[in-house]
């Protein structure tokens, strides 16, 4: 009997050891995959693409209300895992925060720089002419060839009426004017740095609402200028393409390198948040 008890005890201990080793191996495999994912440059590429259904950002805001994680944490976790349930995202974020706190902080910074300061869609509704509509598609990294082959780092908002100088453009965020004036590719453009670090770039303007200077403070919804077709040549060049607004979003990563982000999903989320102007 004593011999049998010893065997049983040894078997239990062996089982516990095997289970512990199995659990440890699984844990190591999880963290190894996580380390590989975060070390890979493809991670930043996923963040740059910002492939997010417009309703998901609202869902992440709901998750944030009763969680230690911010909506930017959830957005990052969703982009990396494509999971949507809060429990699944929480498990992933727990591992990130435990083993890679600096990585998750860097990714949260990039997401908050893109999303935190957004308030208004850049083209207001017309309060006087319902025919003045706009449209846009996901043209992220479509081929462009003026000045050399490159990917399209932005979203083009097209005018239903090809009339330069008619559609007003407003700032999507609060911020400070960082760049102003002519660019060969962008024509008359204005670049605004928002409080959380995002750089919002508006290009191909017909003209400006006033004589902006670098360092001027801007309020969300403030009139910046009017949609046009400037660019693709020396200063004053127009008519190389249809009237539209090119929107670009850029963020500096932890090394100071500027990364472009896909504005399409941002604009889809902002589309219901439109001011109304009389034009």
Tab-separated table of N, CA and C in Angstrom, residues 60 62-74 86 89-91 93-95 97-98 104 108:
chain	number	residue	atom	x	y	z
A	60	UNK	N	-13.666	50.913	-29.800
A	60	UNK	CA	-12.490	51.017	-28.931
A	60	UNK	C	-12.681	52.100	-27.880
A	62	UNK	N	-15.501	52.736	-26.494
A	62	UNK	CA	-16.347	52.089	-25.488
A	62	UNK	C	-15.516	51.163	-24.603
A	63	UNK	N	-14.598	50.416	-25.206
A	63	UNK	CA	-13.721	49.540	-24.427
A	63	UNK	C	-12.925	50.338	-23.403
A	64	UNK	N	-12.484	51.519	-23.807
A	64	UNK	CA	-11.615	52.368	-22.983
A	64	UNK	C	-12.293	52.788	-21.679
A	65	UNK	N	-13.625	52.902	-21.685
A	65	UNK	CA	-14.354	53.459	-20.545
A	65	UNK	C	-14.157	52.659	-19.260
A	66	UNK	N	-14.011	51.336	-19.382
A	66	UNK	CA	-13.852	50.491	-18.194
A	66	UNK	C	-12.607	49.617	-18.312
A	67	UNK	N	-11.499	50.232	-18.697
A	67	UNK	CA	-10.275	49.473	-18.925
A	67	UNK	C	-9.060	50.300	-18.562
A	68	UNK	N	-7.975	49.603	-18.275
A	68	UNK	CA	-6.706	50.295	-18.040
A	68	UNK	C	-6.048	50.696	-19.362
A	69	UNK	N	-6.560	50.165	-20.468
A	69	UNK	CA	-5.977	50.452	-21.775
A	69	UNK	C	-6.735	51.574	-22.475
A	70	UNK	N	-6.005	52.364	-23.265
A	70	UNK	CA	-6.619	53.452	-24.027
A	70	UNK	C	-7.145	52.911	-25.351
A	71	UNK	N	-7.967	53.733	-26.025
A	71	UNK	CA	-8.464	53.339	-27.345
A	71	UNK	C	-7.324	53.194	-28.333
A	72	UNK	N	-6.194	53.864	-28.089
A	72	UNK	CA	-5.045	53.742	-28.985
A	72	UNK	C	-4.342	52.402	-28.783
A	73	UNK	N	-4.334	51.916	-27.522
A	73	UNK	CA	-3.853	50.555	-27.278
A	73	UNK	C	-4.691	49.557	-28.060
A	74	UNK	N	-6.010	49.706	-27.954
A	74	UNK	CA	-6.899	48.756	-28.626
A	74	UNK	C	-6.761	48.827	-30.141
A	86	UNK	N	-12.979	42.447	-26.793
A	86	UNK	CA	-12.157	43.129	-25.801
A	86	UNK	C	-11.299	42.153	-25.016
A	89	UNK	N	-8.258	41.177	-27.047
A	89	UNK	CA	-7.336	42.306	-27.152
A	89	UNK	C	-6.650	42.586	-25.822
A	90	UNK	N	-7.395	42.447	-24.717
A	90	UNK	CA	-6.802	42.641	-23.389
A	90	UNK	C	-5.681	41.643	-23.139
A	91	UNK	N	-5.908	40.364	-23.508
A	91	UNK	CA	-4.870	39.335	-23.308
A	91	UNK	C	-3.608	39.694	-24.083
A	93	UNK	N	-2.680	42.693	-25.121
A	93	UNK	CA	-2.080	43.909	-24.562
A	93	UNK	C	-1.384	43.636	-23.231
A	94	UNK	N	-1.915	42.708	-22.452
A	94	UNK	CA	-1.243	42.325	-21.203
A	94	UNK	C	0.166	41.814	-21.485
A	95	UNK	N	0.284	40.961	-22.505
A	95	UNK	CA	1.603	40.442	-22.875
A	95	UNK	C	2.508	41.563	-23.376
A	97	UNK	N	2.418	44.760	-22.678
A	97	UNK	CA	2.819	45.654	-21.584
A	97	UNK	C	3.795	44.977	-20.631
A	98	UNK	N	3.665	43.658	-20.498
A	98	UNK	CA	4.541	42.932	-19.585
A	98	UNK	C	5.952	42.781	-20.148
A	104	UNK	N	5.044	49.109	-26.864
A	104	UNK	CA	3.631	49.465	-26.840
A	104	UNK	C	3.464	50.965	-26.619
A	108	UNK	N	1.507	53.248	-29.179
A	108	UNK	CA	0.403	54.064	-28.679
A	108	UNK	C	0.628	55.534	-29.043
